[in-house]
Amino acid sequence: MDTKRCLFCDQIVPIETKEGYDWYIGCYCSPVGRYGLRSDSYETYCTLPLASKRRLNPLFSAYIRELTDCGETVRLAAEDIDTLEHSSRIPATIDEKANRLLQYLHRRSSAAYEPVVIHPLAVSYNLTYSMNLQELIYIIEMLKEREMLERSGSTFKLTKTGWMEAVATAEGRRAKSCLILVPDNEERRNEWEERIIPSIAQCGYAARIHSGSLSPDSVPDDYRDIAESKLLIADLSEHAPEVYFAAGYALGLQIPVIWSIKRDESDVMRVRSELIRPIVWDKPEELAALLQQRLSV
């Protein structure tokens, strides 16, 4: 049988090729199963920037593990990259990630306090859609403090409280949709994706950057993302007209809008209005903290 390196967990495992898909068997993404990746998508994914793969690999690995563990068949292709990253199925907050661990232990046991072994733990942070082992350990300790699970090495037990929480959240809690409007600037977008959006997610929002261009001439479908959002964040840096326009459209739908702008551009705002009182920021980390403060009120 041929072998191949899994793109998402970096483990070399046996594969079977069938009907245009390579089926990866027993890697860390699916320790007791398999998943399919369309054969012509392998090289496409490999050409992604390293920063993108670092961000996406844990998400794909976790998605595959959760679905295959639930008995679902997973087939992936290159066009799923953007769709999956912004899917409502991806947990956005620490609490939602913690629920994934409770649900996994619930599927592996028949009652509270029944032991479940997670081995090897060091590569099992995909159980919680975590980016690394440190975040998984943080989640475990948090659940221990909440008296939802007990741990002894690699052995875990749901308490009665943890068991009931796992049952109650079995369908998952959908995070509130948050759409972000930023100038069409790759560097600026990367700042938001890597340093700001994770902080917004911790406040219970499934945040993503709008990928299209909005103007009075845009077709109705272009506005659907705004209409379906619970919050819109409009960054006025670079004074992009489409950001002003789309944010105004959101206000017309009575969708809350949070404005922001870089400090060195705040003195030359194109539109002056009592409705536009942006958060002024210098560094992405500063804006992330200010947004967390605003959203936590």
mmCIF file of C-alpha atoms in Angstrom:
data_model
loop_
_atom_site.group_PDB
_atom_site.id
_atom_site.type_symbol
_atom_site.label_atom_id
_atom_site.label_comp_id
_atom_site.label_asym_id
_atom_site.label_seq_id
_atom_site.Cartn_x
_atom_site.Cartn_y
_atom_site.Cartn_z
ATOM 1 C CA MET A 1 0.000 0.000 0.000
ATOM 2 C CA ASP A 2 1.269 3.492 -0.836
ATOM 3 C CA THR A 3 2.039 6.026 1.886
ATOM 4 C CA LYS A 4 1.770 9.810 1.923
ATOM 5 C CA ARG A 5 2.226 12.688 4.344
ATOM 6 C CA CYS A 6 -0.989 14.103 5.733
ATOM 7 C CA LEU A 7 -1.001 17.832 5.015
ATOM 8 C CA PHE A 8 -2.758 18.714 8.256
ATOM 9 C CA CYS A 9 -1.034 16.617 10.961
ATOM 10 C CA ASP A 10 2.255 15.917 9.121
ATOM 11 C CA GLN A 11 2.085 12.157 9.753
ATOM 12 C CA ILE A 12 3.063 9.688 7.028
ATOM 13 C CA VAL A 13 0.318 7.082 6.756
ATOM 14 C CA PRO A 14 -1.076 4.512 4.298
ATOM 15 C CA ILE A 15 -3.381 5.841 1.596
ATOM 16 C CA GLU A 16 -5.835 4.342 -0.839
ATOM 17 C CA THR A 17 -6.697 6.144 -4.084
ATOM 18 C CA LYS A 18 -10.252 5.750 -5.294
ATOM 19 C CA GLU A 19 -12.433 7.795 -7.662
ATOM 20 C CA GLY A 20 -10.138 10.814 -7.647
ATOM 21 C CA TYR A 21 -9.576 10.930 -3.870
ATOM 22 C CA ASP A 22 -6.640 9.876 -1.719
ATOM 23 C CA TRP A 23 -7.922 8.296 1.487
ATOM 24 C CA TYR A 24 -5.596 8.840 4.460
ATOM 25 C CA ILE A 25 -5.841 6.023 6.975
ATOM 26 C CA GLY A 26 -5.197 6.299 10.713
ATOM 27 C CA CYS A 27 -3.364 9.624 10.925
ATOM 28 C CA TYR A 28 -3.757 11.958 13.908
ATOM 29 C CA CYS A 29 -6.648 13.663 12.070
ATOM 30 C CA SER A 30 -8.590 10.400 12.131
ATOM 31 C CA PRO A 31 -6.868 7.914 14.454
ATOM 32 C CA VAL A 32 -9.549 5.228 14.092
ATOM 33 C CA GLY A 33 -10.775 6.045 10.609
ATOM 34 C CA ARG A 34 -9.928 7.723 7.328
ATOM 35 C CA TYR A 35 -10.645 10.851 5.333
ATOM 36 C CA GLY A 36 -10.498 11.707 1.649
ATOM 37 C CA LEU A 37 -8.609 14.551 -0.034
ATOM 38 C CA ARG A 38 -9.153 15.072 -3.748
ATOM 39 C CA SER A 39 -5.914 14.054 -5.418
ATOM 40 C CA ASP A 40 -5.527 17.226 -7.464
ATOM 41 C CA SER A 41 -5.901 19.408 -4.335
ATOM 42 C CA TYR A 42 -2.722 18.212 -2.632
ATOM 43 C CA GLU A 43 -0.346 20.436 -4.605
ATOM 44 C CA THR A 44 -2.789 23.358 -4.493
ATOM 45 C CA TYR A 45 -2.764 23.282 -0.706
ATOM 46 C CA CYS A 46 1.016 22.925 -0.609
ATOM 47 C CA THR A 47 1.394 26.226 -2.498
ATOM 48 C CA LEU A 48 -0.419 28.216 0.203
ATOM 49 C CA PRO A 49 1.713 30.677 2.211
ATOM 50 C CA LEU A 50 3.290 29.180 5.310
ATOM 51 C CA ALA A 51 1.352 31.547 7.581
ATOM 52 C CA SER A 52 -1.932 30.366 6.057
ATOM 53 C CA LYS A 53 -1.046 26.709 6.531
ATOM 54 C CA ARG A 54 -0.083 27.299 10.156
ATOM 55 C CA ARG A 55 -3.510 28.815 10.720
ATOM 56 C CA LEU A 56 -5.484 26.292 8.663
ATOM 57 C CA ASN A 57 -3.808 22.986 9.518
ATOM 58 C CA PRO A 58 -5.197 22.731 13.077
ATOM 59 C CA LEU A 59 -8.689 23.666 11.855
ATOM 60 C CA PHE A 60 -8.712 21.032 9.107
ATOM 61 C CA SER A 61 -7.264 18.404 11.426
ATOM 62 C CA ALA A 62 -9.871 19.133 14.106
ATOM 63 C CA TYR A 63 -12.729 19.208 11.611
ATOM 64 C CA ILE A 64 -11.692 15.838 10.177
ATOM 65 C CA ARG A 65 -11.284 14.278 13.609
ATOM 66 C CA GLU A 66 -14.633 15.476 14.929
ATOM 67 C CA LEU A 67 -16.633 14.368 11.907
ATOM 68 C CA THR A 68 -14.951 11.001 11.451
ATOM 69 C CA ASP A 69 -15.292 10.339 15.184
ATOM 70 C CA CYS A 70 -19.025 10.967 14.767
ATOM 71 C CA GLY A 71 -19.137 8.434 11.946
ATOM 72 C CA GLU A 72 -19.358 10.933 9.080
ATOM 73 C CA THR A 73 -17.479 10.522 5.799
ATOM 74 C CA VAL A 74 -15.129 13.436 5.116
ATOM 75 C CA ARG A 75 -14.117 14.375 1.581
ATOM 76 C CA LEU A 76 -12.114 17.576 1.118
ATOM 77 C CA ALA A 77 -10.994 19.597 -1.891
ATOM 78 C CA ALA A 78 -9.038 22.804 -2.436
ATOM 79 C CA GLU A 79 -12.200 24.890 -2.719
ATOM 80 C CA ASP A 80 -13.148 23.909 0.835
ATOM 81 C CA ILE A 81 -10.276 25.942 2.278
ATOM 82 C CA ASP A 82 -12.053 29.285 2.573
ATOM 83 C CA THR A 83 -15.465 27.720 3.253
ATOM 84 C CA LEU A 84 -14.252 25.638 6.170
ATOM 85 C CA GLU A 85 -12.264 28.425 7.793
ATOM 86 C CA HIS A 86 -15.381 30.583 8.031
ATOM 87 C CA SER A 87 -17.840 27.796 8.731
ATOM 88 C CA SER A 88 -20.204 28.168 11.678
ATOM 89 C CA ARG A 89 -19.207 24.602 12.625
ATOM 90 C CA ILE A 90 -15.798 25.833 13.771
ATOM 91 C CA PRO A 91 -15.894 26.764 17.484
ATOM 92 C CA ALA A 92 -14.998 30.411 18.017
ATOM 93 C CA THR A 93 -14.624 30.706 21.798
ATOM 94 C CA ILE A 94 -12.739 28.844 24.520
ATOM 95 C CA ASP A 95 -16.045 27.687 26.008
ATOM 96 C CA GLU A 96 -17.145 26.237 22.668
ATOM 97 C CA LYS A 97 -13.798 24.485 22.304
ATOM 98 C CA ALA A 98 -14.183 23.110 25.829
ATOM 99 C CA ASN A 99 -17.606 21.763 24.874
ATOM 100 C CA ARG A 100 -15.976 19.808 22.044
ATOM 101 C CA LEU A 101 -13.798 17.989 24.582
ATOM 102 C CA LEU A 102 -16.804 17.241 26.805
ATOM 103 C CA GLN A 103 -18.712 15.915 23.795
ATOM 104 C CA TYR A 104 -15.775 13.728 22.726
ATOM 105 C CA LEU A 105 -15.552 12.174 26.209
ATOM 106 C CA HIS A 106 -19.322 11.727 26.214
ATOM 107 C CA ARG A 107 -19.172 9.805 22.918
ATOM 108 C CA ARG A 108 -16.448 7.585 24.356
ATOM 109 C CA SER A 109 -18.264 6.674 27.571
ATOM 110 C CA SER A 110 -21.676 5.409 28.667
ATOM 111 C CA ALA A 111 -21.964 7.218 32.013
ATOM 112 C CA ALA A 112 -20.308 9.811 34.208
ATOM 113 C CA TYR A 113 -16.974 8.822 35.791
ATOM 114 C CA GLU A 114 -16.277 6.154 33.170
ATOM 115 C CA PRO A 115 -12.560 6.439 32.238
ATOM 116 C CA VAL A 116 -11.529 7.500 28.738
ATOM 117 C CA VAL A 117 -7.888 7.387 27.636
ATOM 118 C CA ILE A 118 -6.609 10.101 25.271
ATOM 119 C CA HIS A 119 -3.291 8.959 23.870
ATOM 120 C CA PRO A 120 -1.066 10.462 22.739
ATOM 121 C CA LEU A 121 -2.271 13.648 24.406
ATOM 122 C CA ALA A 122 0.524 15.745 22.891
ATOM 123 C CA VAL A 123 -1.004 15.505 19.404
ATOM 124 C CA SER A 124 -4.662 15.492 20.465
ATOM 125 C CA TYR A 125 -5.246 19.243 20.644
ATOM 126 C CA ASN A 126 -7.328 18.823 17.495
ATOM 127 C CA LEU A 127 -10.061 17.483 19.818
ATOM 128 C CA THR A 128 -10.757 21.087 20.821
ATOM 129 C CA TYR A 129 -9.867 22.905 17.582
ATOM 130 C CA SER A 130 -6.911 24.337 19.496
ATOM 131 C CA MET A 131 -3.874 25.765 17.741
ATOM 132 C CA ASN A 132 -1.425 24.006 20.059
ATOM 133 C CA LEU A 133 -1.074 21.697 23.061
ATOM 134 C CA GLN A 134 -0.843 24.628 25.469
ATOM 135 C CA GLU A 135 -4.380 25.702 24.641
ATOM 136 C CA LEU A 136 -5.681 22.158 25.135
ATOM 137 C CA ILE A 137 -4.027 21.987 28.565
ATOM 138 C CA TYR A 138 -5.573 25.348 29.458
ATOM 139 C CA ILE A 139 -9.012 24.021 28.486
ATOM 140 C CA ILE A 140 -8.496 20.845 30.521
ATOM 141 C CA GLU A 141 -7.502 22.845 33.599
ATOM 142 C CA MET A 142 -10.469 25.165 33.123
ATOM 143 C CA LEU A 143 -12.872 22.220 32.989
ATOM 144 C CA LYS A 144 -11.249 20.715 36.075
ATOM 145 C CA GLU A 145 -11.754 23.974 37.966
ATOM 146 C CA ARG A 146 -15.399 23.967 36.884
ATOM 147 C CA GLU A 147 -15.630 20.387 38.205
ATOM 148 C CA MET A 148 -16.703 19.047 34.825
ATOM 149 C CA LEU A 149 -13.933 16.494 34.418
ATOM 150 C CA GLU A 150 -11.244 14.650 36.319
ATOM 151 C CA ARG A 151 -7.846 13.821 34.914
ATOM 152 C CA SER A 152 -5.105 11.398 35.843
ATOM 153 C CA GLY A 153 -2.345 11.460 33.241
ATOM 154 C CA SER A 154 -3.937 10.470 29.946
ATOM 155 C CA THR A 155 -7.114 9.173 31.611
ATOM 156 C CA PHE A 156 -10.155 11.454 31.771
ATOM 157 C CA LYS A 157 -13.554 11.125 33.441
ATOM 158 C CA LEU A 158 -16.614 13.301 32.998
ATOM 159 C CA THR A 159 -18.211 14.309 36.272
ATOM 160 C CA LYS A 160 -22.006 14.395 36.522
ATOM 161 C CA THR A 161 -21.858 18.118 35.828
ATOM 162 C CA GLY A 162 -19.623 17.565 32.807
ATOM 163 C CA TRP A 163 -21.854 14.768 31.539
ATOM 164 C CA MET A 164 -24.958 16.982 31.687
ATOM 165 C CA GLU A 165 -23.116 19.843 29.991
ATOM 166 C CA ALA A 166 -21.973 17.526 27.204
ATOM 167 C CA VAL A 167 -25.551 16.397 26.615
ATOM 168 C CA ALA A 168 -26.884 19.954 26.703
ATOM 169 C CA THR A 169 -24.340 21.192 24.138
ATOM 170 C CA ALA A 170 -24.295 18.142 21.870
ATOM 171 C CA GLU A 171 -25.582 20.233 18.975
ATOM 172 C CA GLY A 172 -23.029 22.973 19.654
ATOM 173 C CA ARG A 173 -23.601 26.632 20.411
ATOM 174 C CA ARG A 174 -23.536 28.804 17.340
ATOM 175 C CA ALA A 175 -21.397 31.887 17.776
ATOM 176 C CA LYS A 176 -22.827 35.239 16.750
ATOM 177 C CA SER A 177 -21.862 36.294 13.242
ATOM 178 C CA CYS A 178 -19.500 39.264 12.986
ATOM 179 C CA LEU A 179 -18.475 40.734 9.638
ATOM 180 C CA ILE A 180 -15.327 42.852 9.375
ATOM 181 C CA LEU A 181 -14.806 45.500 6.709
ATOM 182 C CA VAL A 182 -11.210 46.528 6.083
ATOM 183 C CA PRO A 183 -9.427 48.173 3.154
ATOM 184 C CA ASP A 184 -8.410 45.910 0.275
ATOM 185 C CA ASN A 185 -4.863 45.689 1.573
ATOM 186 C CA GLU A 186 -3.237 42.273 2.065
ATOM 187 C CA GLU A 187 -0.974 43.397 4.912
ATOM 188 C CA ARG A 188 -3.886 44.979 6.769
ATOM 189 C CA ARG A 189 -6.052 41.903 6.290
ATOM 190 C CA ASN A 190 -3.274 39.658 7.625
ATOM 191 C CA GLU A 191 -3.008 41.857 10.720
ATOM 192 C CA TRP A 192 -6.693 41.350 11.419
ATOM 193 C CA GLU A 193 -6.709 37.624 10.714
ATOM 194 C CA GLU A 194 -3.674 36.806 12.837
ATOM 195 C CA ARG A 195 -3.834 39.307 15.708
ATOM 196 C CA ILE A 196 -7.330 40.723 16.079
ATOM 197 C CA ILE A 197 -9.924 38.159 14.991
ATOM 198 C CA PRO A 198 -8.824 35.563 17.617
ATOM 199 C CA SER A 199 -9.580 38.118 20.354
ATOM 200 C CA ILE A 200 -13.004 38.825 18.887
ATOM 201 C CA ALA A 201 -13.693 35.085 18.814
ATOM 202 C CA GLN A 202 -13.057 34.858 22.547
ATOM 203 C CA CYS A 203 -16.055 37.155 23.045
ATOM 204 C CA GLY A 204 -18.422 34.719 21.359
ATOM 205 C CA TYR A 205 -18.345 35.987 17.783
ATOM 206 C CA ALA A 206 -17.631 34.049 14.599
ATOM 207 C CA ALA A 207 -15.705 36.869 12.946
ATOM 208 C CA ARG A 208 -14.512 37.003 9.369
ATOM 209 C CA ILE A 209 -13.351 39.597 6.874
ATOM 210 C CA HIS A 210 -15.724 40.360 4.012
ATOM 211 C CA SER A 211 -14.116 39.032 0.856
ATOM 212 C CA GLY A 212 -16.018 41.035 -1.757
ATOM 213 C CA SER A 213 -16.340 44.664 -2.779
ATOM 214 C CA LEU A 214 -19.442 46.663 -1.914
ATOM 215 C CA SER A 215 -20.773 49.738 -3.683
ATOM 216 C CA PRO A 216 -24.127 51.167 -4.778
ATOM 217 C CA ASP A 217 -23.748 49.089 -7.966
ATOM 218 C CA SER A 218 -23.217 45.760 -6.181
ATOM 219 C CA VAL A 219 -25.770 43.006 -6.720
ATOM 220 C CA PRO A 220 -28.105 42.054 -3.820
ATOM 221 C CA ASP A 221 -26.222 38.840 -3.015
ATOM 222 C CA ASP A 222 -23.164 40.921 -2.142
ATOM 223 C CA TYR A 223 -25.072 42.369 0.810
ATOM 224 C CA ARG A 224 -26.308 39.064 2.179
ATOM 225 C CA ASP A 225 -23.352 38.669 4.553
ATOM 226 C CA ILE A 226 -24.100 42.046 6.101
ATOM 227 C CA ALA A 227 -27.818 41.374 6.477
ATOM 228 C CA GLU A 228 -27.120 38.049 8.227
ATOM 229 C CA SER A 229 -24.556 39.504 10.655
ATOM 230 C CA LYS A 230 -25.162 40.351 14.293
ATOM 231 C CA LEU A 231 -22.284 42.836 14.404
ATOM 232 C CA LEU A 232 -20.215 44.749 11.877
ATOM 233 C CA ILE A 233 -16.740 46.160 12.505
ATOM 234 C CA ALA A 234 -15.685 48.842 10.026
ATOM 235 C CA ASP A 235 -12.051 49.921 9.934
ATOM 236 C CA LEU A 236 -11.750 53.349 8.330
ATOM 237 C CA SER A 237 -7.980 53.243 7.924
ATOM 238 C CA GLU A 238 -7.039 54.218 4.359
ATOM 239 C CA HIS A 239 -10.527 55.767 4.116
ATOM 240 C CA ALA A 240 -11.898 53.196 1.665
ATOM 241 C CA PRO A 241 -15.269 54.510 0.356
ATOM 242 C CA GLU A 242 -16.764 50.998 0.235
ATOM 243 C CA VAL A 243 -16.210 50.591 3.982
ATOM 244 C CA TYR A 244 -18.194 53.753 4.720
ATOM 245 C CA PHE A 245 -20.916 52.685 2.302
ATOM 246 C CA ALA A 246 -21.286 49.138 3.622
ATOM 247 C CA ALA A 247 -21.265 50.269 7.250
ATOM 248 C CA GLY A 248 -23.999 52.767 6.458
ATOM 249 C CA TYR A 249 -25.997 49.942 4.901
ATOM 250 C CA ALA A 250 -25.621 47.921 8.117
ATOM 251 C CA LEU A 251 -26.798 50.868 10.218
ATOM 252 C CA GLY A 252 -29.843 51.116 7.978
ATOM 253 C CA LEU A 253 -30.634 47.502 8.903
ATOM 254 C CA GLN A 254 -30.148 48.370 12.600
ATOM 255 C CA ILE A 255 -27.097 46.130 12.830
ATOM 256 C CA PRO A 256 -24.620 47.410 15.449
ATOM 257 C CA VAL A 257 -21.451 48.892 13.961
ATOM 258 C CA ILE A 258 -18.122 49.380 15.709
ATOM 259 C CA TRP A 259 -15.795 51.790 13.927
ATOM 260 C CA SER A 260 -12.004 51.809 14.154
ATOM 261 C CA ILE A 261 -9.150 53.767 12.579
ATOM 262 C CA LYS A 262 -5.372 53.975 12.875
ATOM 263 C CA ARG A 263 -4.234 56.906 14.947
ATOM 264 C CA ASP A 264 -2.039 58.436 12.247
ATOM 265 C CA GLU A 265 -5.065 58.664 9.920
ATOM 266 C CA SER A 266 -7.707 59.798 12.387
ATOM 267 C CA ASP A 267 -7.230 63.522 11.672
ATOM 268 C CA VAL A 268 -8.195 63.212 8.012
ATOM 269 C CA MET A 269 -11.458 61.260 8.159
ATOM 270 C CA ARG A 270 -13.543 61.773 5.036
ATOM 271 C CA VAL A 271 -16.854 61.728 6.900
ATOM 272 C CA ARG A 272 -17.503 63.558 10.158
ATOM 273 C CA SER A 273 -20.600 62.461 12.027
ATOM 274 C CA GLU A 274 -21.811 61.930 15.574
ATOM 275 C CA LEU A 275 -22.627 58.372 14.505
ATOM 276 C CA ILE A 276 -18.988 57.672 13.676
ATOM 277 C CA ARG A 277 -16.862 57.585 16.808
ATOM 278 C CA PRO A 278 -14.082 55.132 15.945
ATOM 279 C CA ILE A 279 -11.761 53.296 18.257
ATOM 280 C CA VAL A 280 -8.366 54.861 17.596
ATOM 281 C CA TRP A 281 -5.466 52.410 17.579
ATOM 282 C CA ASP A 282 -1.733 52.212 16.918
ATOM 283 C CA LYS A 283 -0.949 48.482 17.005
ATOM 284 C CA PRO A 284 -3.140 45.452 16.230
ATOM 285 C CA GLU A 285 -2.679 44.132 19.762
ATOM 286 C CA GLU A 286 -4.010 47.404 21.152
ATOM 287 C CA LEU A 287 -7.106 47.244 18.941
ATOM 288 C CA ALA A 288 -7.671 43.588 19.887
ATOM 289 C CA ALA A 289 -7.677 44.496 23.580
ATOM 290 C CA LEU A 290 -9.987 47.488 23.038
ATOM 291 C CA LEU A 291 -12.442 45.405 21.031
ATOM 292 C CA GLN A 292 -12.469 42.727 23.707
ATOM 293 C CA GLN A 293 -13.215 45.388 26.280
ATOM 294 C CA ARG A 294 -16.049 46.824 24.174
ATOM 295 C CA LEU A 295 -17.586 43.422 23.373
ATOM 296 C CA SER A 296 -17.396 42.180 26.941
ATOM 297 C CA VAL A 297 -19.549 45.001 28.310
#
